[in-house]
Amino acid sequence: MANGQWYPPEWPDRIRALSSGELTPATPRRAATVMLLRDSAAGPAVHMLRRRASMAFAGGAYAYPGGGVDPRDDDHLVRWAGPPLAEWAERLGVDGPGAQAIVCAAVRETFEEAGVLLAGPTPSSVVGDTTGDDWEADREALVARDVSFAEFLDRRGLVLRSDLLAAWARWITPEFEPKRYDTFFFVAALPEGQRTRNASTEADRTVWIAPGEATEGYDKGELLMMPPTIATLRQLSPHGSAADALAAASGCDLTPVLAQARLEDGELVLTWPGHEEFTKHIPTGGPA
C-alpha cells in the first residue's frame, strides 16, 4: 500500500448496499478522544496507542485514547472548572447536558486508557499521581461502568478541569459502517507529575511520538491509521509546543467530517470532504 490508511475489505460491498438502498445507516453514538501532548527538547509529542491486531475494528491501527459517551454523565451536576457548560455547548454544537457528557467522556477515557486524570481537588489544581492501588480500583470500576464518572468525581471530591481541554475536530463514522460514532477530538497537555501507561485492554503498545514522525511513518506505510487520526496529526505537526496547540484549538473548525460515497463513471468514489488525500476509487465489479 502507498500509505498506512486503514481500509477494511468489506467496505466496497457495504458501500454498494448503501447506494442501492439495501443498507440502513446506523445512528452514530457520541464519543470523545484526546490528543494528549507533552513537550520535549525536540518539540511536542502525542500519546498514541496501537489497537490489538485481534480487534475487529481497526486492528493494528494507531489511535488516541477515547471511547463512547456514558449517558449517565448528562444528568448529574458535575463539579466543574473552566468554561461554563453554555460555552462548551456552543463550541461543540450540542445542548448543555450533551456538552457535559462529551467532556466527561474525554476526561474519563483518558483516565481509563492512559491513566491520566484531568481533574483536581480545587478548580486550580490537578491530582499529581494516579498509580496507586486505590486509583486502579476506581479506574477499573469506571471501565466496567459500575460507577459513572460524575459519581467517581463526587466520591473523590474532585473537580473536572475542562479548562485543560480544547476542542479540535469532529468526525462521524461513515454511514456504511455497522457501528458508528460522532467523535469529538480534543487536545490536552499531560499534567505535571502524572505519567501515561498502557491501561487499555484494546491496545498492545503505547508510544509518545512527534506528530511529524507519526505522519512520516504513515506516509511510508509503516504506521496504520484511520483518516481522522492522520488528519489531526497533520494539523498538530506545525505547532512547536503543547501550549501552542492548545492556543490554536479555538480556531479549529468543528464542522463534522462525514465520508460520502457516490457512483461515478463505473466506480464507487469514497471521499471525506475537505480531506482529498483519503479519496478512494472502487471498481463496481469487485473490491478495491
PDB file of C-alpha atoms in Angstrom:
ATOM      1  CA  MET A   1       0.000   0.000   0.000  1.00  0.00           C
ATOM      2  CA  ALA A   2       1.118   3.537  -0.702  1.00  0.00           C
ATOM      3  CA  ASN A   3       0.469   4.661   2.861  1.00  0.00           C
ATOM      4  CA  GLY A   4      -0.908   3.400   6.147  1.00  0.00           C
ATOM      5  CA  GLN A   5      -4.597   4.191   5.604  1.00  0.00           C
ATOM      6  CA  TRP A   6      -6.791   1.598   7.286  1.00  0.00           C
ATOM      7  CA  TYR A   7      -9.236   0.339   4.682  1.00  0.00           C
ATOM      8  CA  PRO A   8     -11.441  -2.692   5.544  1.00  0.00           C
ATOM      9  CA  PRO A   9     -12.025  -5.174   2.710  1.00  0.00           C
ATOM     10  CA  GLU A  10     -15.778  -5.244   3.393  1.00  0.00           C
ATOM     11  CA  TRP A  11     -16.250  -1.528   2.689  1.00  0.00           C
ATOM     12  CA  PRO A  12     -16.927  -1.839  -1.088  1.00  0.00           C
ATOM     13  CA  ASP A  13     -19.795  -4.284  -0.553  1.00  0.00           C
ATOM     14  CA  ARG A  14     -21.266  -2.152   2.232  1.00  0.00           C
ATOM     15  CA  ILE A  15     -20.997   0.990   0.102  1.00  0.00           C
ATOM     16  CA  ARG A  16     -22.814  -0.776  -2.759  1.00  0.00           C
ATOM     17  CA  ALA A  17     -25.536  -1.904  -0.347  1.00  0.00           C
ATOM     18  CA  LEU A  18     -25.924   1.646   0.944  1.00  0.00           C
ATOM     19  CA  SER A  19     -26.092   3.032  -2.604  1.00  0.00           C
ATOM     20  CA  SER A  20     -28.791   0.515  -3.589  1.00  0.00           C
ATOM     21  CA  GLY A  21     -30.892   1.174  -0.508  1.00  0.00           C
ATOM     22  CA  GLU A  22     -30.298  -2.290   0.945  1.00  0.00           C
ATOM     23  CA  LEU A  23     -28.408  -0.889   3.943  1.00  0.00           C
ATOM     24  CA  THR A  24     -29.983   1.373   6.554  1.00  0.00           C
ATOM     25  CA  PRO A  25     -27.378   3.598   8.252  1.00  0.00           C
ATOM     26  CA  ALA A  26     -26.940   3.059  11.986  1.00  0.00           C
ATOM     27  CA  THR A  27     -27.403   6.068  14.275  1.00  0.00           C
ATOM     28  CA  PRO A  28     -23.973   7.340  15.379  1.00  0.00           C
ATOM     29  CA  ARG A  29     -23.196   7.265  19.081  1.00  0.00           C
ATOM     30  CA  ARG A  30     -21.391  10.272  20.560  1.00  0.00           C
ATOM     31  CA  ALA A  31     -17.787   9.695  21.559  1.00  0.00           C
ATOM     32  CA  ALA A  32     -14.677  11.629  22.555  1.00  0.00           C
ATOM     33  CA  THR A  33     -10.956  11.146  22.043  1.00  0.00           C
ATOM     34  CA  VAL A  34      -7.987  13.116  23.390  1.00  0.00           C
ATOM     35  CA  MET A  35      -4.696  14.016  21.759  1.00  0.00           C
ATOM     36  CA  LEU A  36      -2.548  14.133  24.897  1.00  0.00           C
ATOM     37  CA  LEU A  37       0.630  16.182  24.409  1.00  0.00           C
ATOM     38  CA  ARG A  38       3.881  16.622  26.294  1.00  0.00           C
ATOM     39  CA  ASP A  39       6.828  18.853  25.460  1.00  0.00           C
ATOM     40  CA  SER A  40      10.416  17.770  24.882  1.00  0.00           C
ATOM     41  CA  ALA A  41      13.605  19.390  23.636  1.00  0.00           C
ATOM     42  CA  ALA A  42      12.640  18.274  20.131  1.00  0.00           C
ATOM     43  CA  GLY A  43       9.121  19.681  20.385  1.00  0.00           C
ATOM     44  CA  PRO A  44       5.745  18.256  21.394  1.00  0.00           C
ATOM     45  CA  ALA A  45       4.935  14.549  21.295  1.00  0.00           C
ATOM     46  CA  VAL A  46       1.481  12.968  21.259  1.00  0.00           C
ATOM     47  CA  HIS A  47       0.440   9.868  23.181  1.00  0.00           C
ATOM     48  CA  MET A  48      -0.869   7.115  20.899  1.00  0.00           C
ATOM     49  CA  LEU A  49      -1.909   3.525  21.390  1.00  0.00           C
ATOM     50  CA  ARG A  50      -1.870   0.682  18.895  1.00  0.00           C
ATOM     51  CA  ARG A  51      -5.065  -1.332  18.754  1.00  0.00           C
ATOM     52  CA  ARG A  52      -4.558  -5.081  19.138  1.00  0.00           C
ATOM     53  CA  ALA A  53      -4.421  -6.929  15.816  1.00  0.00           C
ATOM     54  CA  SER A  54      -7.233  -9.174  17.065  1.00  0.00           C
ATOM     55  CA  MET A  55      -9.656  -6.226  17.283  1.00  0.00           C
ATOM     56  CA  ALA A  56     -12.482  -6.488  14.747  1.00  0.00           C
ATOM     57  CA  PHE A  57     -12.408  -2.726  14.129  1.00  0.00           C
ATOM     58  CA  ALA A  58      -9.135  -1.113  13.022  1.00  0.00           C
ATOM     59  CA  GLY A  59      -6.921  -3.870  14.408  1.00  0.00           C
ATOM     60  CA  GLY A  60      -3.262  -2.812  14.349  1.00  0.00           C
ATOM     61  CA  ALA A  61      -4.116   0.857  13.793  1.00  0.00           C
ATOM     62  CA  TYR A  62      -2.671   3.675  15.891  1.00  0.00           C
ATOM     63  CA  ALA A  63      -5.175   5.925  17.649  1.00  0.00           C
ATOM     64  CA  TYR A  64      -5.667   8.175  20.675  1.00  0.00           C
ATOM     65  CA  PRO A  65      -7.336   7.273  23.978  1.00  0.00           C
ATOM     66  CA  GLY A  66     -11.070   7.580  23.571  1.00  0.00           C
ATOM     67  CA  GLY A  67     -14.484   5.964  23.665  1.00  0.00           C
ATOM     68  CA  GLY A  68     -18.230   6.402  23.804  1.00  0.00           C
ATOM     69  CA  VAL A  69     -20.231   8.805  25.928  1.00  0.00           C
ATOM     70  CA  ASP A  70     -21.857   7.416  29.081  1.00  0.00           C
ATOM     71  CA  PRO A  71     -25.489   8.662  29.091  1.00  0.00           C
ATOM     72  CA  ARG A  72     -25.336   8.899  32.900  1.00  0.00           C
ATOM     73  CA  ASP A  73     -22.951  11.838  32.601  1.00  0.00           C
ATOM     74  CA  ASP A  74     -25.521  14.209  31.143  1.00  0.00           C
ATOM     75  CA  ASP A  75     -27.993  14.235  34.033  1.00  0.00           C
ATOM     76  CA  HIS A  76     -25.818  14.737  37.105  1.00  0.00           C
ATOM     77  CA  LEU A  77     -24.328  18.069  38.154  1.00  0.00           C
ATOM     78  CA  VAL A  78     -20.570  17.610  37.861  1.00  0.00           C
ATOM     79  CA  ARG A  79     -18.117  19.669  39.920  1.00  0.00           C
ATOM     80  CA  TRP A  80     -16.768  21.755  37.078  1.00  0.00           C
ATOM     81  CA  ALA A  81     -13.860  24.136  36.451  1.00  0.00           C
ATOM     82  CA  GLY A  82     -13.207  26.086  33.290  1.00  0.00           C
ATOM     83  CA  PRO A  83     -15.570  27.427  30.630  1.00  0.00           C
ATOM     84  CA  PRO A  84     -19.253  27.110  31.643  1.00  0.00           C
ATOM     85  CA  LEU A  85     -21.395  24.432  30.024  1.00  0.00           C
ATOM     86  CA  ALA A  86     -23.173  27.006  27.869  1.00  0.00           C
ATOM     87  CA  GLU A  87     -19.842  27.968  26.306  1.00  0.00           C
ATOM     88  CA  TRP A  88     -18.888  24.330  25.754  1.00  0.00           C
ATOM     89  CA  ALA A  89     -22.314  23.636  24.253  1.00  0.00           C
ATOM     90  CA  GLU A  90     -21.892  26.456  21.752  1.00  0.00           C
ATOM     91  CA  ARG A  91     -18.386  25.306  20.831  1.00  0.00           C
ATOM     92  CA  LEU A  92     -19.384  21.654  20.362  1.00  0.00           C
ATOM     93  CA  GLY A  93     -22.709  22.392  18.675  1.00  0.00           C
ATOM     94  CA  VAL A  94     -24.798  20.443  21.198  1.00  0.00           C
ATOM     95  CA  ASP A  95     -27.001  21.211  24.196  1.00  0.00           C
ATOM     96  CA  GLY A  96     -25.689  21.708  27.741  1.00  0.00           C
ATOM     97  CA  PRO A  97     -26.227  18.148  29.021  1.00  0.00           C
ATOM     98  CA  GLY A  98     -24.709  16.778  25.827  1.00  0.00           C
ATOM     99  CA  ALA A  99     -21.662  19.019  26.226  1.00  0.00           C
ATOM    100  CA  GLN A 100     -21.167  17.826  29.795  1.00  0.00           C
ATOM    101  CA  ALA A 101     -21.387  14.175  28.747  1.00  0.00           C
ATOM    102  CA  ILE A 102     -18.916  14.657  25.887  1.00  0.00           C
ATOM    103  CA  VAL A 103     -16.343  16.474  28.039  1.00  0.00           C
ATOM    104  CA  CYS A 104     -16.795  13.877  30.789  1.00  0.00           C
ATOM    105  CA  ALA A 105     -16.189  11.138  28.202  1.00  0.00           C
ATOM    106  CA  ALA A 106     -12.950  12.816  27.075  1.00  0.00           C
ATOM    107  CA  VAL A 107     -11.602  13.067  30.624  1.00  0.00           C
ATOM    108  CA  ARG A 108     -12.876   9.641  31.680  1.00  0.00           C
ATOM    109  CA  GLU A 109     -11.478   7.798  28.649  1.00  0.00           C
ATOM    110  CA  THR A 110      -8.071   9.439  29.085  1.00  0.00           C
ATOM    111  CA  PHE A 111      -8.025   8.111  32.645  1.00  0.00           C
ATOM    112  CA  GLU A 112      -9.327   4.682  31.655  1.00  0.00           C
ATOM    113  CA  GLU A 113      -6.931   4.109  28.755  1.00  0.00           C
ATOM    114  CA  ALA A 114      -3.872   6.163  29.675  1.00  0.00           C
ATOM    115  CA  GLY A 115      -4.062   6.531  33.457  1.00  0.00           C
ATOM    116  CA  VAL A 116      -4.062  10.344  33.175  1.00  0.00           C
ATOM    117  CA  LEU A 117      -6.712  12.340  35.027  1.00  0.00           C
ATOM    118  CA  LEU A 118      -7.609  15.924  34.136  1.00  0.00           C
ATOM    119  CA  ALA A 119      -9.181  16.727  37.495  1.00  0.00           C
ATOM    120  CA  GLY A 120      -8.112  18.106  40.851  1.00  0.00           C
ATOM    121  CA  PRO A 121      -9.286  18.833  44.386  1.00  0.00           C
ATOM    122  CA  THR A 122      -9.741  22.525  43.531  1.00  0.00           C
ATOM    123  CA  PRO A 123     -10.537  24.474  40.346  1.00  0.00           C
ATOM    124  CA  SER A 124      -6.857  25.418  40.002  1.00  0.00           C
ATOM    125  CA  SER A 125      -5.130  22.129  40.859  1.00  0.00           C
ATOM    126  CA  VAL A 126      -4.603  18.701  39.296  1.00  0.00           C
ATOM    127  CA  VAL A 127      -4.002  15.369  41.009  1.00  0.00           C
ATOM    128  CA  GLY A 128      -0.313  14.531  40.938  1.00  0.00           C
ATOM    129  CA  ASP A 129      -0.244  10.740  40.824  1.00  0.00           C
ATOM    130  CA  THR A 130      -2.866   8.161  39.835  1.00  0.00           C
ATOM    131  CA  THR A 131      -0.805   4.971  40.038  1.00  0.00           C
ATOM    132  CA  GLY A 132      -1.814   3.590  43.470  1.00  0.00           C
ATOM    133  CA  ASP A 133      -3.999   0.534  44.072  1.00  0.00           C
ATOM    134  CA  ASP A 134      -6.943   2.688  45.129  1.00  0.00           C
ATOM    135  CA  TRP A 135      -6.777   4.681  41.900  1.00  0.00           C
ATOM    136  CA  GLU A 136      -6.548   1.478  39.893  1.00  0.00           C
ATOM    137  CA  ALA A 137      -9.648   0.100  41.627  1.00  0.00           C
ATOM    138  CA  ASP A 138     -11.537   3.268  40.702  1.00  0.00           C
ATOM    139  CA  ARG A 139     -10.280   3.104  37.118  1.00  0.00           C
ATOM    140  CA  GLU A 140     -11.432  -0.496  36.765  1.00  0.00           C
ATOM    141  CA  ALA A 141     -14.840   0.398  38.207  1.00  0.00           C
ATOM    142  CA  LEU A 142     -15.174   3.109  35.556  1.00  0.00           C
ATOM    143  CA  VAL A 143     -14.156   0.717  32.784  1.00  0.00           C
ATOM    144  CA  ALA A 144     -16.760  -1.780  33.992  1.00  0.00           C
ATOM    145  CA  ARG A 145     -19.336   1.047  34.188  1.00  0.00           C
ATOM    146  CA  ASP A 146     -20.000   0.115  37.806  1.00  0.00           C
ATOM    147  CA  VAL A 147     -19.896   3.848  38.554  1.00  0.00           C
ATOM    148  CA  SER A 148     -20.426   6.890  36.396  1.00  0.00           C
ATOM    149  CA  PHE A 149     -17.685   9.455  36.004  1.00  0.00           C
ATOM    150  CA  ALA A 150     -19.773  12.000  37.903  1.00  0.00           C
ATOM    151  CA  GLU A 151     -20.093   9.555  40.819  1.00  0.00           C
ATOM    152  CA  PHE A 152     -16.348   8.924  40.745  1.00  0.00           C
ATOM    153  CA  LEU A 153     -15.615  12.662  40.945  1.00  0.00           C
ATOM    154  CA  ASP A 154     -18.079  13.111  43.793  1.00  0.00           C
ATOM    155  CA  ARG A 155     -16.614  10.264  45.819  1.00  0.00           C
ATOM    156  CA  ARG A 156     -13.088  11.570  45.311  1.00  0.00           C
ATOM    157  CA  GLY A 157     -14.068  15.188  45.938  1.00  0.00           C
ATOM    158  CA  LEU A 158     -12.587  16.204  42.594  1.00  0.00           C
ATOM    159  CA  VAL A 159     -13.313  18.997  40.148  1.00  0.00           C
ATOM    160  CA  LEU A 160     -13.280  18.260  36.416  1.00  0.00           C
ATOM    161  CA  ARG A 161     -10.761  20.616  34.772  1.00  0.00           C
ATOM    162  CA  SER A 162     -12.495  21.382  31.491  1.00  0.00           C
ATOM    163  CA  ASP A 163     -10.091  24.306  31.060  1.00  0.00           C
ATOM    164  CA  LEU A 164      -7.286  21.789  30.423  1.00  0.00           C
ATOM    165  CA  LEU A 165      -9.077  20.581  27.282  1.00  0.00           C
ATOM    166  CA  ALA A 166      -9.646  22.284  23.954  1.00  0.00           C
ATOM    167  CA  ALA A 167     -11.911  21.026  21.170  1.00  0.00           C
ATOM    168  CA  TRP A 168     -10.028  20.287  17.952  1.00  0.00           C
ATOM    169  CA  ALA A 169     -12.163  18.401  15.399  1.00  0.00           C
ATOM    170  CA  ARG A 170     -15.307  16.340  14.886  1.00  0.00           C
ATOM    171  CA  TRP A 171     -15.562  13.257  12.678  1.00  0.00           C
ATOM    172  CA  ILE A 172     -18.556  10.991  12.093  1.00  0.00           C
ATOM    173  CA  THR A 173     -18.138   7.327  11.127  1.00  0.00           C
ATOM    174  CA  PRO A 174     -19.286   6.713   7.506  1.00  0.00           C
ATOM    175  CA  GLU A 175     -22.923   5.707   7.014  1.00  0.00           C
ATOM    176  CA  PHE A 176     -21.973   2.271   5.685  1.00  0.00           C
ATOM    177  CA  GLU A 177     -20.233   1.185   8.917  1.00  0.00           C
ATOM    178  CA  PRO A 178     -22.264  -1.114  11.206  1.00  0.00           C
ATOM    179  CA  LYS A 179     -21.028   0.717  14.325  1.00  0.00           C
ATOM    180  CA  ARG A 180     -20.945   4.480  14.014  1.00  0.00           C
ATOM    181  CA  TYR A 181     -19.575   7.238  16.244  1.00  0.00           C
ATOM    182  CA  ASP A 182     -19.907  11.002  16.271  1.00  0.00           C
ATOM    183  CA  THR A 183     -16.458  11.664  17.705  1.00  0.00           C
ATOM    184  CA  PHE A 184     -15.203  14.918  19.189  1.00  0.00           C
ATOM    185  CA  PHE A 185     -11.407  15.290  19.179  1.00  0.00           C
ATOM    186  CA  PHE A 186      -9.776  17.243  21.993  1.00  0.00           C
ATOM    187  CA  VAL A 187      -6.222  18.339  22.737  1.00  0.00           C
ATOM    188  CA  ALA A 188      -4.696  18.479  26.241  1.00  0.00           C
ATOM    189  CA  ALA A 189      -1.274  18.706  27.865  1.00  0.00           C
ATOM    190  CA  LEU A 190      -0.004  15.993  30.213  1.00  0.00           C
ATOM    191  CA  PRO A 191      -0.395  17.358  33.766  1.00  0.00           C
ATOM    192  CA  GLU A 192       2.796  17.819  35.768  1.00  0.00           C
ATOM    193  CA  GLY A 193       3.555  14.814  37.959  1.00  0.00           C
ATOM    194  CA  GLN A 194       1.377  12.385  36.034  1.00  0.00           C
ATOM    195  CA  ARG A 195       2.596   9.769  33.593  1.00  0.00           C
ATOM    196  CA  THR A 196       0.891   7.627  30.997  1.00  0.00           C
ATOM    197  CA  ARG A 197       0.674   3.862  30.976  1.00  0.00           C
ATOM    198  CA  ASN A 198      -0.997   1.293  28.757  1.00  0.00           C
ATOM    199  CA  ALA A 199      -4.152   0.736  30.766  1.00  0.00           C
ATOM    200  CA  SER A 200      -6.318  -0.263  27.794  1.00  0.00           C
ATOM    201  CA  THR A 201      -7.249  -3.894  27.143  1.00  0.00           C
ATOM    202  CA  GLU A 202      -7.703  -2.921  23.483  1.00  0.00           C
ATOM    203  CA  ALA A 203      -4.079  -1.840  22.923  1.00  0.00           C
ATOM    204  CA  ASP A 204      -0.873  -3.866  22.691  1.00  0.00           C
ATOM    205  CA  ARG A 205       1.512  -0.904  22.908  1.00  0.00           C
ATOM    206  CA  THR A 206       1.614   2.828  23.522  1.00  0.00           C
ATOM    207  CA  VAL A 207       4.084   5.432  22.296  1.00  0.00           C
ATOM    208  CA  TRP A 208       4.955   9.086  22.688  1.00  0.00           C
ATOM    209  CA  ILE A 209       5.697  10.252  19.165  1.00  0.00           C
ATOM    210  CA  ALA A 210       6.180  13.593  17.430  1.00  0.00           C
ATOM    211  CA  PRO A 211       3.233  14.299  15.114  1.00  0.00           C
ATOM    212  CA  GLY A 212       5.621  14.788  12.200  1.00  0.00           C
ATOM    213  CA  GLU A 213       7.303  11.453  12.865  1.00  0.00           C
ATOM    214  CA  ALA A 214       3.926   9.733  13.039  1.00  0.00           C
ATOM    215  CA  THR A 215       2.746  11.241   9.756  1.00  0.00           C
ATOM    216  CA  GLU A 216       6.035  10.233   8.116  1.00  0.00           C
ATOM    217  CA  GLY A 217       5.512   6.655   9.311  1.00  0.00           C
ATOM    218  CA  TYR A 218       2.003   6.709   7.891  1.00  0.00           C
ATOM    219  CA  ASP A 219       3.174   8.106   4.546  1.00  0.00           C
ATOM    220  CA  LYS A 220       5.735   5.288   4.289  1.00  0.00           C
ATOM    221  CA  GLY A 221       3.092   2.675   5.048  1.00  0.00           C
ATOM    222  CA  GLU A 222       4.776   1.755   8.340  1.00  0.00           C
ATOM    223  CA  LEU A 223       2.056   3.014  10.717  1.00  0.00           C
ATOM    224  CA  LEU A 224      -1.564   2.079  10.141  1.00  0.00           C
ATOM    225  CA  MET A 225      -4.140   4.791  10.912  1.00  0.00           C
ATOM    226  CA  MET A 226      -7.731   5.780  10.202  1.00  0.00           C
ATOM    227  CA  PRO A 227      -8.388   9.040   8.300  1.00  0.00           C
ATOM    228  CA  PRO A 228      -9.362  11.110  11.384  1.00  0.00           C
ATOM    229  CA  THR A 229      -6.135  10.138  13.151  1.00  0.00           C
ATOM    230  CA  ILE A 230      -3.748  11.046  10.358  1.00  0.00           C
ATOM    231  CA  ALA A 231      -5.725  14.207   9.539  1.00  0.00           C
ATOM    232  CA  THR A 232      -5.476  15.502  13.107  1.00  0.00           C
ATOM    233  CA  LEU A 233      -1.798  14.574  13.298  1.00  0.00           C
ATOM    234  CA  ARG A 234      -1.117  16.659  10.204  1.00  0.00           C
ATOM    235  CA  GLN A 235      -2.942  19.570  11.848  1.00  0.00           C
ATOM    236  CA  LEU A 236      -0.831  19.182  15.014  1.00  0.00           C
ATOM    237  CA  SER A 237       2.520  18.992  13.211  1.00  0.00           C
ATOM    238  CA  PRO A 238       3.168  22.752  12.733  1.00  0.00           C
ATOM    239  CA  HIS A 239       2.828  23.569  16.442  1.00  0.00           C
ATOM    240  CA  GLY A 240       6.041  23.956  18.422  1.00  0.00           C
ATOM    241  CA  SER A 241       4.636  23.186  21.876  1.00  0.00           C
ATOM    242  CA  ALA A 242       1.611  21.803  23.669  1.00  0.00           C
ATOM    243  CA  ALA A 243       0.673  25.349  24.682  1.00  0.00           C
ATOM    244  CA  ASP A 244       0.787  26.476  21.045  1.00  0.00           C
ATOM    245  CA  ALA A 245      -1.567  23.656  20.052  1.00  0.00           C
ATOM    246  CA  LEU A 246      -3.986  24.457  22.863  1.00  0.00           C
ATOM    247  CA  ALA A 247      -3.980  28.128  21.888  1.00  0.00           C
ATOM    248  CA  ALA A 248      -4.642  27.248  18.246  1.00  0.00           C
ATOM    249  CA  ALA A 249      -7.599  24.999  19.042  1.00  0.00           C
ATOM    250  CA  SER A 250     -10.077  27.869  19.282  1.00  0.00           C
ATOM    251  CA  GLY A 251      -9.555  28.487  15.581  1.00  0.00           C
ATOM    252  CA  CYS A 252     -10.168  24.883  14.554  1.00  0.00           C
ATOM    253  CA  ASP A 253     -13.276  24.104  12.521  1.00  0.00           C
ATOM    254  CA  LEU A 254     -15.643  21.699  14.290  1.00  0.00           C
ATOM    255  CA  THR A 255     -17.878  21.143  11.262  1.00  0.00           C
ATOM    256  CA  PRO A 256     -18.449  17.351  11.259  1.00  0.00           C
ATOM    257  CA  VAL A 257     -16.453  15.425   8.669  1.00  0.00           C
ATOM    258  CA  LEU A 258     -18.559  12.613   7.185  1.00  0.00           C
ATOM    259  CA  ALA A 259     -17.399  10.342   4.378  1.00  0.00           C
ATOM    260  CA  GLN A 260     -19.513  10.384   1.225  1.00  0.00           C
ATOM    261  CA  ALA A 261     -19.860   7.623  -1.376  1.00  0.00           C
ATOM    262  CA  ARG A 262     -21.168   8.111  -4.923  1.00  0.00           C
ATOM    263  CA  LEU A 263     -21.307   6.199  -8.213  1.00  0.00           C
ATOM    264  CA  GLU A 264     -19.250   7.892 -10.934  1.00  0.00           C
ATOM    265  CA  ASP A 265     -18.113   6.533 -14.319  1.00  0.00           C
ATOM    266  CA  GLY A 266     -18.469   2.911 -13.282  1.00  0.00           C
ATOM    267  CA  GLU A 267     -16.696   3.416  -9.967  1.00  0.00           C
ATOM    268  CA  LEU A 268     -17.728   3.925  -6.387  1.00  0.00           C
ATOM    269  CA  VAL A 269     -15.941   7.069  -5.215  1.00  0.00           C
ATOM    270  CA  LEU A 270     -15.407   7.431  -1.473  1.00  0.00           C
ATOM    271  CA  THR A 271     -14.457  10.902  -0.218  1.00  0.00           C
ATOM    272  CA  TRP A 272     -14.002  12.773   3.045  1.00  0.00           C
ATOM    273  CA  PRO A 273     -14.953  16.419   2.360  1.00  0.00           C
ATOM    274  CA  GLY A 274     -12.003  18.714   2.906  1.00  0.00           C
ATOM    275  CA  HIS A 275      -9.550  15.804   3.040  1.00  0.00           C
ATOM    276  CA  GLU A 276      -8.823  14.825  -0.541  1.00  0.00           C
ATOM    277  CA  GLU A 277      -5.896  12.556   0.354  1.00  0.00           C
ATOM    278  CA  PHE A 278      -8.324   9.884   1.608  1.00  0.00           C
ATOM    279  CA  THR A 279     -10.333   9.626  -1.636  1.00  0.00           C
ATOM    280  CA  LYS A 280     -10.832   6.032  -2.808  1.00  0.00           C
ATOM    281  CA  HIS A 281     -11.976   4.808  -6.258  1.00  0.00           C
ATOM    282  CA  ILE A 282     -13.591   1.378  -6.045  1.00  0.00           C
ATOM    283  CA  PRO A 283     -14.436  -0.596  -9.205  1.00  0.00           C
ATOM    284  CA  THR A 284     -18.106  -1.590  -9.176  1.00  0.00           C
ATOM    285  CA  GLY A 285     -17.262  -5.082 -10.304  1.00  0.00           C
ATOM    286  CA  GLY A 286     -15.266  -6.045  -7.227  1.00  0.00           C
ATOM    287  CA  PRO A 287     -13.398  -4.980  -4.083  1.00  0.00           C
ATOM    288  CA  ALA A 288     -10.668  -2.340  -4.073  1.00  0.00           C
TER     289      ALA A 288
END
